[in-house]
PDB file of N, CA and C in Angstrom:
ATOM      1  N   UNK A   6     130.801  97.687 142.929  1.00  0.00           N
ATOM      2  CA  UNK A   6     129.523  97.701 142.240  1.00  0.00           C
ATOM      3  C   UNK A   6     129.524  96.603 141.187  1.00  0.00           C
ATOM      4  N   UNK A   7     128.830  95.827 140.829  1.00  0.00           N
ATOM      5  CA  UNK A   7     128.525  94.506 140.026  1.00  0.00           C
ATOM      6  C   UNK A   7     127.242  95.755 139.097  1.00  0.00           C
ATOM      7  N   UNK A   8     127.968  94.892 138.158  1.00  0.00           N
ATOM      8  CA  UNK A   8     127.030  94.617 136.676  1.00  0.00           C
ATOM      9  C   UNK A   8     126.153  94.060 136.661  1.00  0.00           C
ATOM     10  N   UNK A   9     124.712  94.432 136.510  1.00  0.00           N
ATOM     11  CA  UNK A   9     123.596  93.109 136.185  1.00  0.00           C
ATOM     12  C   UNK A   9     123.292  93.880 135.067  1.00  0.00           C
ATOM     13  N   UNK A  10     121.925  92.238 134.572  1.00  0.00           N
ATOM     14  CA  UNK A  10     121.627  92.397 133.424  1.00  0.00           C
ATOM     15  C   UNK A  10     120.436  93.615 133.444  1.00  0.00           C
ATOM     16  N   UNK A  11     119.793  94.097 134.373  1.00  0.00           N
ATOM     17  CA  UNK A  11     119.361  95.307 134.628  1.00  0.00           C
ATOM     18  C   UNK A  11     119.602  96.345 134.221  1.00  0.00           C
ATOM     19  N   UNK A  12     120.870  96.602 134.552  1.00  0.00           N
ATOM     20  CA  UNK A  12     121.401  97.685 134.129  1.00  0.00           C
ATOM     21  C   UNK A  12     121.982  97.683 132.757  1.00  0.00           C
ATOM     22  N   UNK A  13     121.903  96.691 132.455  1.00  0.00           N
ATOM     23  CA  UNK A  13     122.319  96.973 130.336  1.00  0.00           C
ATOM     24  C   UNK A  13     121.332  96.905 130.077  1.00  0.00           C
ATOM     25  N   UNK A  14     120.134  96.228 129.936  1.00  0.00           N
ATOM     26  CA  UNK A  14     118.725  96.581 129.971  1.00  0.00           C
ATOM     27  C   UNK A  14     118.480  97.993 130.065  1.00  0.00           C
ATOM     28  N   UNK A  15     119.053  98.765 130.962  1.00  0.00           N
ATOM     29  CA  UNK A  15     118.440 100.258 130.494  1.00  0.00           C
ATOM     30  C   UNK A  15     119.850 100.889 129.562  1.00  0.00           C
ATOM     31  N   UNK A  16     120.982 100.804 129.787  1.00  0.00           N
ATOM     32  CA  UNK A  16     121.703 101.811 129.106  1.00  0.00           C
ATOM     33  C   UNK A  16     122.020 101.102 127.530  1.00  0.00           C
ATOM     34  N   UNK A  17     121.820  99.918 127.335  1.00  0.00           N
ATOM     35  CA  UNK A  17     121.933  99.601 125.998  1.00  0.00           C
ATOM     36  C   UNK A  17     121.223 100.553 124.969  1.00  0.00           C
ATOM     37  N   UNK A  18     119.731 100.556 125.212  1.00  0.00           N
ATOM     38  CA  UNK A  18     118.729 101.118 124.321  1.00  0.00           C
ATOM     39  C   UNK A  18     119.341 103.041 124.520  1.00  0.00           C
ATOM     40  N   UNK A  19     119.996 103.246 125.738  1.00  0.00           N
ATOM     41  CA  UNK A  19     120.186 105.004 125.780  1.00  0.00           C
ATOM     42  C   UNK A  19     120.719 105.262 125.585  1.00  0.00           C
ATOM     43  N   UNK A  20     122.435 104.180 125.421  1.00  0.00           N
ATOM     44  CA  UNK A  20     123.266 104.454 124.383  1.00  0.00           C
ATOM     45  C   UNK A  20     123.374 104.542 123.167  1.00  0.00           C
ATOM     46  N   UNK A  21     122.159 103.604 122.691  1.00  0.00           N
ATOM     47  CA  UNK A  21     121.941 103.898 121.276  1.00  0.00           C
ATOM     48  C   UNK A  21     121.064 105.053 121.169  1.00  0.00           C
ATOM     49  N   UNK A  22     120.365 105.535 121.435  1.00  0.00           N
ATOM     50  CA  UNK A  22     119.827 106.528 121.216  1.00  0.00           C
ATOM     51  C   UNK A  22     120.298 107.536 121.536  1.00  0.00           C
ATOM     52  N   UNK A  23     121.572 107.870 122.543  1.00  0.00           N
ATOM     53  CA  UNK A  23     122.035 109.048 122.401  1.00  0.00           C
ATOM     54  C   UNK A  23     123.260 108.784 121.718  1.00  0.00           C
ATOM     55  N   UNK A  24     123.950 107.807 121.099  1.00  0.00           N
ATOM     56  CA  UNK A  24     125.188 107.512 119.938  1.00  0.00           C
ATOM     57  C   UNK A  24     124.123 108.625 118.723  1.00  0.00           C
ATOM     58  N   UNK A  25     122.865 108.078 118.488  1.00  0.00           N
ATOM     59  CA  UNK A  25     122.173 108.355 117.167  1.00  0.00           C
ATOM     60  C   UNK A  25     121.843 109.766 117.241  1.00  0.00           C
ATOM     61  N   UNK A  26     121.418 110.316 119.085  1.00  0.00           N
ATOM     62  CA  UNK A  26     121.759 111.987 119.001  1.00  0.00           C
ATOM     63  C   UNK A  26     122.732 112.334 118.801  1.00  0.00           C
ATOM     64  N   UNK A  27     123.935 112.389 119.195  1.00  0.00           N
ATOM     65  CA  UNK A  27     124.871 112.670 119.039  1.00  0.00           C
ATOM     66  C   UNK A  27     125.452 112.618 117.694  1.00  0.00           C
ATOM     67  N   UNK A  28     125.613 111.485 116.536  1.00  0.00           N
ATOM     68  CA  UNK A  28     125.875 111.469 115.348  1.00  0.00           C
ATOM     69  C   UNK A  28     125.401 112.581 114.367  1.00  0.00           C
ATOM     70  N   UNK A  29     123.803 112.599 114.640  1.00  0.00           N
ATOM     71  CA  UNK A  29     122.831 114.285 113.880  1.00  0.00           C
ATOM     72  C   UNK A  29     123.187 115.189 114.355  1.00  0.00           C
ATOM     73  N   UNK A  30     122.990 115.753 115.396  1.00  0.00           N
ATOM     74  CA  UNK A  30     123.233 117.086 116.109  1.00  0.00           C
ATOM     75  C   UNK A  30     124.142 117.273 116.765  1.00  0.00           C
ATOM     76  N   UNK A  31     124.730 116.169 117.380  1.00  0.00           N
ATOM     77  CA  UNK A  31     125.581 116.751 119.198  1.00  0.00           C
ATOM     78  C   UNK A  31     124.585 116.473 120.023  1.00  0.00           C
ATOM     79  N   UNK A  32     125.643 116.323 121.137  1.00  0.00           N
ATOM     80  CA  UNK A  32     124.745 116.506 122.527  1.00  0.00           C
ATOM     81  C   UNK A  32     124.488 115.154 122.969  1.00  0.00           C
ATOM     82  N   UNK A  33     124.771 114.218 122.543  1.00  0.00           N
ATOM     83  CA  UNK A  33     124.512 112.633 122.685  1.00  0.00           C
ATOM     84  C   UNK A  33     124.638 112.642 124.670  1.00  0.00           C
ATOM     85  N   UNK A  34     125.203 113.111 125.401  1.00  0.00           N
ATOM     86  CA  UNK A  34     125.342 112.942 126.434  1.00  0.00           C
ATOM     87  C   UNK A  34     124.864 113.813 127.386  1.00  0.00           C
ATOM     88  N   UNK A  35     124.052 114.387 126.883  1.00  0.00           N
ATOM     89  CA  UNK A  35     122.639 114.666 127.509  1.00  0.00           C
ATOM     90  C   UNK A  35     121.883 113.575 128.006  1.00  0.00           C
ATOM     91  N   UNK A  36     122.094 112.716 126.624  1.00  0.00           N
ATOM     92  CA  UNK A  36     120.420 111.711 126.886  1.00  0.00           C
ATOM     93  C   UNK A  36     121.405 109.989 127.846  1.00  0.00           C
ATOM     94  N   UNK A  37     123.226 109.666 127.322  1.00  0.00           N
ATOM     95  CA  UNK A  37     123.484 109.083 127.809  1.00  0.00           C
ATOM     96  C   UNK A  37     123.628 109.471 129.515  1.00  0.00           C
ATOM     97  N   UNK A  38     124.262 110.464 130.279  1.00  0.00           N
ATOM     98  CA  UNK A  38     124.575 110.319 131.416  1.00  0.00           C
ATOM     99  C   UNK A  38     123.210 110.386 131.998  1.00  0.00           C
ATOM    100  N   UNK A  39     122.186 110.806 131.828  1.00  0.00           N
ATOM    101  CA  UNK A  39     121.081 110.393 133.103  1.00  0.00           C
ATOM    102  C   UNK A  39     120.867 109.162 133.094  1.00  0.00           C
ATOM    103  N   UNK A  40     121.043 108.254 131.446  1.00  0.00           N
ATOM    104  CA  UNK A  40     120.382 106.917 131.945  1.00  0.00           C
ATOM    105  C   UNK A  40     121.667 106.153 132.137  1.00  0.00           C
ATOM    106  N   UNK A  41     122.854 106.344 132.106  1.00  0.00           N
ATOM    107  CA  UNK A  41     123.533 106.156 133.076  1.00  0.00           C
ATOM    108  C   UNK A  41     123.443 105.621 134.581  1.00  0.00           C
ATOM    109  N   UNK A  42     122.889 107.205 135.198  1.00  0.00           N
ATOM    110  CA  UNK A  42     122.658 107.356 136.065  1.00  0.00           C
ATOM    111  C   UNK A  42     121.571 106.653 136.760  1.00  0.00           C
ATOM    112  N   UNK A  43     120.723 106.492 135.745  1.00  0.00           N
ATOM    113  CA  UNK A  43     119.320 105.939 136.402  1.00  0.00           C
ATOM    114  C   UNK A  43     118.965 104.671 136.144  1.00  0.00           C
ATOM    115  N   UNK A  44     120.787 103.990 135.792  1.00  0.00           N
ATOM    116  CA  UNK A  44     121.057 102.364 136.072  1.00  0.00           C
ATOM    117  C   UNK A  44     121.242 102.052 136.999  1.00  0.00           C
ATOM    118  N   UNK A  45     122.040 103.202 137.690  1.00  0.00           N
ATOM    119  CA  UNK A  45     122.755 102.706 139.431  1.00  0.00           C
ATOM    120  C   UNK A  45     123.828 103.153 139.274  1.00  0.00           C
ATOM    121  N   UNK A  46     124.738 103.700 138.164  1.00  0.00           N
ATOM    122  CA  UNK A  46     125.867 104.486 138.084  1.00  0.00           C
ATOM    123  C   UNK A  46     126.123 105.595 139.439  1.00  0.00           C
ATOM    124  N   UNK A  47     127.310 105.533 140.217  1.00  0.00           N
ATOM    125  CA  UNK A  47     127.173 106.681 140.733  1.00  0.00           C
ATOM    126  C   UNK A  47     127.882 107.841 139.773  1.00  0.00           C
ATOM    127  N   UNK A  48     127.451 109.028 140.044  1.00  0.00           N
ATOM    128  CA  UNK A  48     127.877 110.206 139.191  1.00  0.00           C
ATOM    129  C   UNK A  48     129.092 110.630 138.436  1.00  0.00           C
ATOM    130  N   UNK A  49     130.324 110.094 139.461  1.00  0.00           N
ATOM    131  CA  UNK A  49     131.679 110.074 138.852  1.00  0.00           C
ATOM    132  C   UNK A  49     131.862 108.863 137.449  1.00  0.00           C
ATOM    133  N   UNK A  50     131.395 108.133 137.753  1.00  0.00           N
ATOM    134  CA  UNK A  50     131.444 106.765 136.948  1.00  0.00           C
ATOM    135  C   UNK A  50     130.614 106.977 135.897  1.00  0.00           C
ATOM    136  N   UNK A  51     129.039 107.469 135.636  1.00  0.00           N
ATOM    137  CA  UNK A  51     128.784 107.870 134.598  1.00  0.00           C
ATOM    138  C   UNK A  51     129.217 108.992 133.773  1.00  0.00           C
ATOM    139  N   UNK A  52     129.801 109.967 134.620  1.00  0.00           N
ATOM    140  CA  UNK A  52     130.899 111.042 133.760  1.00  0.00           C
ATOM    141  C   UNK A  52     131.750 110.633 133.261  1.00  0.00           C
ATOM    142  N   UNK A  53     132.508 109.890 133.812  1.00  0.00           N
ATOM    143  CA  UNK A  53     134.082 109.027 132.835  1.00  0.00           C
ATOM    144  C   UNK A  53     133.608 107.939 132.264  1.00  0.00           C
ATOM    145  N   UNK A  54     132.240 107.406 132.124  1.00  0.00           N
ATOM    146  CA  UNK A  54     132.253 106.677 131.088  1.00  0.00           C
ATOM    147  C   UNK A  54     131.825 107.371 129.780  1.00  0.00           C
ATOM    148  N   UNK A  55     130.694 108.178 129.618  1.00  0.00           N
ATOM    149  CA  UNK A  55     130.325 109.028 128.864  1.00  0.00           C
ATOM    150  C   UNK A  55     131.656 109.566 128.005  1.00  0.00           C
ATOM    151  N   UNK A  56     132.701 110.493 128.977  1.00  0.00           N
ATOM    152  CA  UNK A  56     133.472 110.988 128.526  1.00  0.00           C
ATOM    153  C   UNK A  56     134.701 109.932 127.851  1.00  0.00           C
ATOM    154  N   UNK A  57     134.639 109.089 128.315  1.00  0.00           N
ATOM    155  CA  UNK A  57     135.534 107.539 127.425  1.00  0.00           C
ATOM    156  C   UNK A  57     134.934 107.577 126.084  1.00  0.00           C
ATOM    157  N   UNK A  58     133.472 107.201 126.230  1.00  0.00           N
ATOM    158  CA  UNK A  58     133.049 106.860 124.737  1.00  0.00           C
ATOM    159  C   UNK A  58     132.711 107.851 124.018  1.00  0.00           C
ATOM    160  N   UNK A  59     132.912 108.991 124.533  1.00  0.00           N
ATOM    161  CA  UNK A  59     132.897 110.304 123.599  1.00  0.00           C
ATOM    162  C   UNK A  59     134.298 110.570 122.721  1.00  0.00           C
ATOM    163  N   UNK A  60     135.330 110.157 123.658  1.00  0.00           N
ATOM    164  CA  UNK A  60     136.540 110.418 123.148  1.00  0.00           C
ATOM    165  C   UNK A  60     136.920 109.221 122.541  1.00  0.00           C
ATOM    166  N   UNK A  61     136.158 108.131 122.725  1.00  0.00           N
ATOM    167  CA  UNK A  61     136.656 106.738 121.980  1.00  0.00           C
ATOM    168  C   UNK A  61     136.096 107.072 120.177  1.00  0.00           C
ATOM    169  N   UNK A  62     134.766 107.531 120.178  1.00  0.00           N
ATOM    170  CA  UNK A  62     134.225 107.681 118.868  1.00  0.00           C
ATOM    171  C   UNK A  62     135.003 108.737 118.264  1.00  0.00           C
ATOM    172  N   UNK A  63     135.485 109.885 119.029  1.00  0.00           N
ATOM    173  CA  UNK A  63     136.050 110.640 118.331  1.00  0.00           C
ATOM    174  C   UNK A  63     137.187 110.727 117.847  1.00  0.00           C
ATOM    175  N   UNK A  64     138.094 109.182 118.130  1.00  0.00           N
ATOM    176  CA  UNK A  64     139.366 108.970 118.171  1.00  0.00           C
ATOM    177  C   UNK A  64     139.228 108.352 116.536  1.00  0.00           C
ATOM    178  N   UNK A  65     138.143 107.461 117.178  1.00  0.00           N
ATOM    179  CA  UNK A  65     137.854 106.656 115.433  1.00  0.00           C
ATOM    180  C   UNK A  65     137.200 107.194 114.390  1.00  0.00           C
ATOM    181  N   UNK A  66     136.651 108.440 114.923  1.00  0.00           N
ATOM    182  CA  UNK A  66     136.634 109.266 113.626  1.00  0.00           C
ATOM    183  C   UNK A  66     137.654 109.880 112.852  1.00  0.00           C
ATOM    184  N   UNK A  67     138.211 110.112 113.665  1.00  0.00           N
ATOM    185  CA  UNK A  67     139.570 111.134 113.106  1.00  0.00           C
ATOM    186  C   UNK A  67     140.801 109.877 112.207  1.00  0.00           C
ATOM    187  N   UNK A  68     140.608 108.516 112.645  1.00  0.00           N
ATOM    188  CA  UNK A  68     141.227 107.735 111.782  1.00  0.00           C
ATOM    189  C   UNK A  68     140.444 107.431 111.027  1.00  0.00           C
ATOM    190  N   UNK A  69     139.826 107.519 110.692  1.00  0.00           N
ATOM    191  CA  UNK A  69     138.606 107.131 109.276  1.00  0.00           C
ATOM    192  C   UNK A  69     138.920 107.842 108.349  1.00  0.00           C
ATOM    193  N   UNK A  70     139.036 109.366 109.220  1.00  0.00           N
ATOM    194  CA  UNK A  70     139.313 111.042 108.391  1.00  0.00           C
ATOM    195  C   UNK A  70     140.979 110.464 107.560  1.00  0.00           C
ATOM    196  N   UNK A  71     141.867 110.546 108.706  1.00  0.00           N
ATOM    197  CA  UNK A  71     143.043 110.079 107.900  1.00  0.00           C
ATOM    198  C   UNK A  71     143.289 109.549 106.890  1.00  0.00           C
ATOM    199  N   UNK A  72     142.751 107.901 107.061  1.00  0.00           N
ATOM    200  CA  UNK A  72     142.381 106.386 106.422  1.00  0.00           C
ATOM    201  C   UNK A  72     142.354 107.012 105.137  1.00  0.00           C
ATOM    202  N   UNK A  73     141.366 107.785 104.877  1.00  0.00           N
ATOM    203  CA  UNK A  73     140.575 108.113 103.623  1.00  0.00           C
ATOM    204  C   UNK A  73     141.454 109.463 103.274  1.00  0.00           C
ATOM    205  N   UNK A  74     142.125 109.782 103.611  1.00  0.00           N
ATOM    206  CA  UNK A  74     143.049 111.251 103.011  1.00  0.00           C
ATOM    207  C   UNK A  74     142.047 112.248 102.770  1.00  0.00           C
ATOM    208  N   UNK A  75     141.277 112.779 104.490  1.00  0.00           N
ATOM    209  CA  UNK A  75     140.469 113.670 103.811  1.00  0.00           C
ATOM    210  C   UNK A  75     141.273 114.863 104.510  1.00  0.00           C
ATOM    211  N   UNK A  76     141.690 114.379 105.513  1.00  0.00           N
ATOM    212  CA  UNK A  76     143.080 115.971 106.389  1.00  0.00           C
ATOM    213  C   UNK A  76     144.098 116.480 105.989  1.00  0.00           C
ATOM    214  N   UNK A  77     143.975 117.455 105.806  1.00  0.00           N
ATOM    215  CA  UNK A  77     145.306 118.670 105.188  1.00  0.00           C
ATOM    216  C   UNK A  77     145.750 118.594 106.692  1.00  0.00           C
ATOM    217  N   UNK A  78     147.309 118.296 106.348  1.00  0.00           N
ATOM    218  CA  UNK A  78     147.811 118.654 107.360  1.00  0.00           C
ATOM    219  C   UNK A  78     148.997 119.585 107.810  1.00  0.00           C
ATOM    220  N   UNK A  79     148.668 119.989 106.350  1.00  0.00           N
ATOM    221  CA  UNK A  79     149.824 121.824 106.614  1.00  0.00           C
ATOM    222  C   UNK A  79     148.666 122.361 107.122  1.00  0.00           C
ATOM    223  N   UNK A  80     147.116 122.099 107.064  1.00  0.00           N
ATOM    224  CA  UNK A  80     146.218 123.066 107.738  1.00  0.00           C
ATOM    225  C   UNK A  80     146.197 122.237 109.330  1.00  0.00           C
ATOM    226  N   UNK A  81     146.238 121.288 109.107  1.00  0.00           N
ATOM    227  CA  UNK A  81     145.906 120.657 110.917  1.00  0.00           C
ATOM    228  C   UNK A  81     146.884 120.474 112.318  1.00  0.00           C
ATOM    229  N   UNK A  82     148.059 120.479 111.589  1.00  0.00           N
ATOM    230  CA  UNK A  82     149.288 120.572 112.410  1.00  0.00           C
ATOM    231  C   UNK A  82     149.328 122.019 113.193  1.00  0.00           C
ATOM    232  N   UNK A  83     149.184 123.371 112.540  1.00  0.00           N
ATOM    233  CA  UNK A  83     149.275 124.349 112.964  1.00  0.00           C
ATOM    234  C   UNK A  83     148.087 124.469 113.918  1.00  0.00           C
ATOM    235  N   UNK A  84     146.899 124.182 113.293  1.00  0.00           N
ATOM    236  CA  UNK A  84     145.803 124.210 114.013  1.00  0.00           C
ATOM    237  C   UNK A  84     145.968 123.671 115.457  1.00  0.00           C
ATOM    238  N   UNK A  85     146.118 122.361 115.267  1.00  0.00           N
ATOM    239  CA  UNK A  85     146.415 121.785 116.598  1.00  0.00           C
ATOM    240  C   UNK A  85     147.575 122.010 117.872  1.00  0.00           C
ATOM    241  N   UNK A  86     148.390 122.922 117.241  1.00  0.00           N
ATOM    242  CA  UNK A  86     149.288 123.422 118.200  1.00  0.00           C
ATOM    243  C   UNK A  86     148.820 124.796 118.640  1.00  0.00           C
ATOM    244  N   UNK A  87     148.285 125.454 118.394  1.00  0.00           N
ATOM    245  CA  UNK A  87     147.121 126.761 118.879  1.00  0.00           C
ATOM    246  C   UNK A  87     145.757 126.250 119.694  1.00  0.00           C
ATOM    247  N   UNK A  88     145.625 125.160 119.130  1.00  0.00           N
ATOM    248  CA  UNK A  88     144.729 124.195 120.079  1.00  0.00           C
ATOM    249  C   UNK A  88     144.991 124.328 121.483  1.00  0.00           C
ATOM    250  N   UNK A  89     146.346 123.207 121.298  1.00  0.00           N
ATOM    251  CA  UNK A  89     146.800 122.750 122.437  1.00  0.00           C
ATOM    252  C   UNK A  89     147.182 123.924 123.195  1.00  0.00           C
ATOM    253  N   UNK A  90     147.966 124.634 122.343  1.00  0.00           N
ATOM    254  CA  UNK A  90     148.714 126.051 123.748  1.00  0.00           C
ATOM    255  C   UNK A  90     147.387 127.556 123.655  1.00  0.00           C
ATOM    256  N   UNK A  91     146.284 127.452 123.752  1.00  0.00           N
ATOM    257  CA  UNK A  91     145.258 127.808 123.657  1.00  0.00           C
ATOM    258  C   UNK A  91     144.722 127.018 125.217  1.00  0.00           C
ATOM    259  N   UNK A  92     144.183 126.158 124.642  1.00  0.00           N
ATOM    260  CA  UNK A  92     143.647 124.924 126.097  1.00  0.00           C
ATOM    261  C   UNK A  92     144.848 125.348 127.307  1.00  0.00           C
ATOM    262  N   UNK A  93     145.922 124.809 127.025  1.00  0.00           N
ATOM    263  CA  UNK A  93     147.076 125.441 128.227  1.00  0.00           C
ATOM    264  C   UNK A  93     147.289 126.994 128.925  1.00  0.00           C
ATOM    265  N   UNK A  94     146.869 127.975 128.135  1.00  0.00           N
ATOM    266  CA  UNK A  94     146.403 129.061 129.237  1.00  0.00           C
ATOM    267  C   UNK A  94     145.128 129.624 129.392  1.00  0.00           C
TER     268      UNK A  94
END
């Protein structure tokens, strides 16, 4: 599948607008995977991209969080291991 300028033509403007849902409320990928989709994405490919830049922003949030010493991490360490072995069964 090739890239045209078509298709950033539509998902440029729906990524920004669902980055800007997503930042207020949640849910940003509601409004990104249809127009995704309704670039020419087939379905697998707009799911793992969505889910890339969901987990890309949320990666760089959490170093911002750090950066700035806003995480306790006698509270986040524990947390995150109940996380993880939580998710695992």
């Amino acid at each position: 599948m090739e890239f045209t300028l078509k298709m950033a033509l539509i998902i440029a403007p729906g990524v920004f607008c669902g980055s800007f849902m997503d930042a207020i409320a949640g849910g940003g990928g509601l409004i990104t995977n249809p127009i995704y989709m309704l670039a020419g994405l087939p379905v697998h490919s707009a799911i793992g991209t969505n889910k890339f830049s969901a987990g890309f922003g949320e990666f760089a949030s959490l170093y911002r969080f750090i950066k700035k010493g806003y995480v306790d991490f006698k509270l986040a360490l524990p947390a995150l291991f109940f996380a993880i072995t939580g998710s695992y069964f």
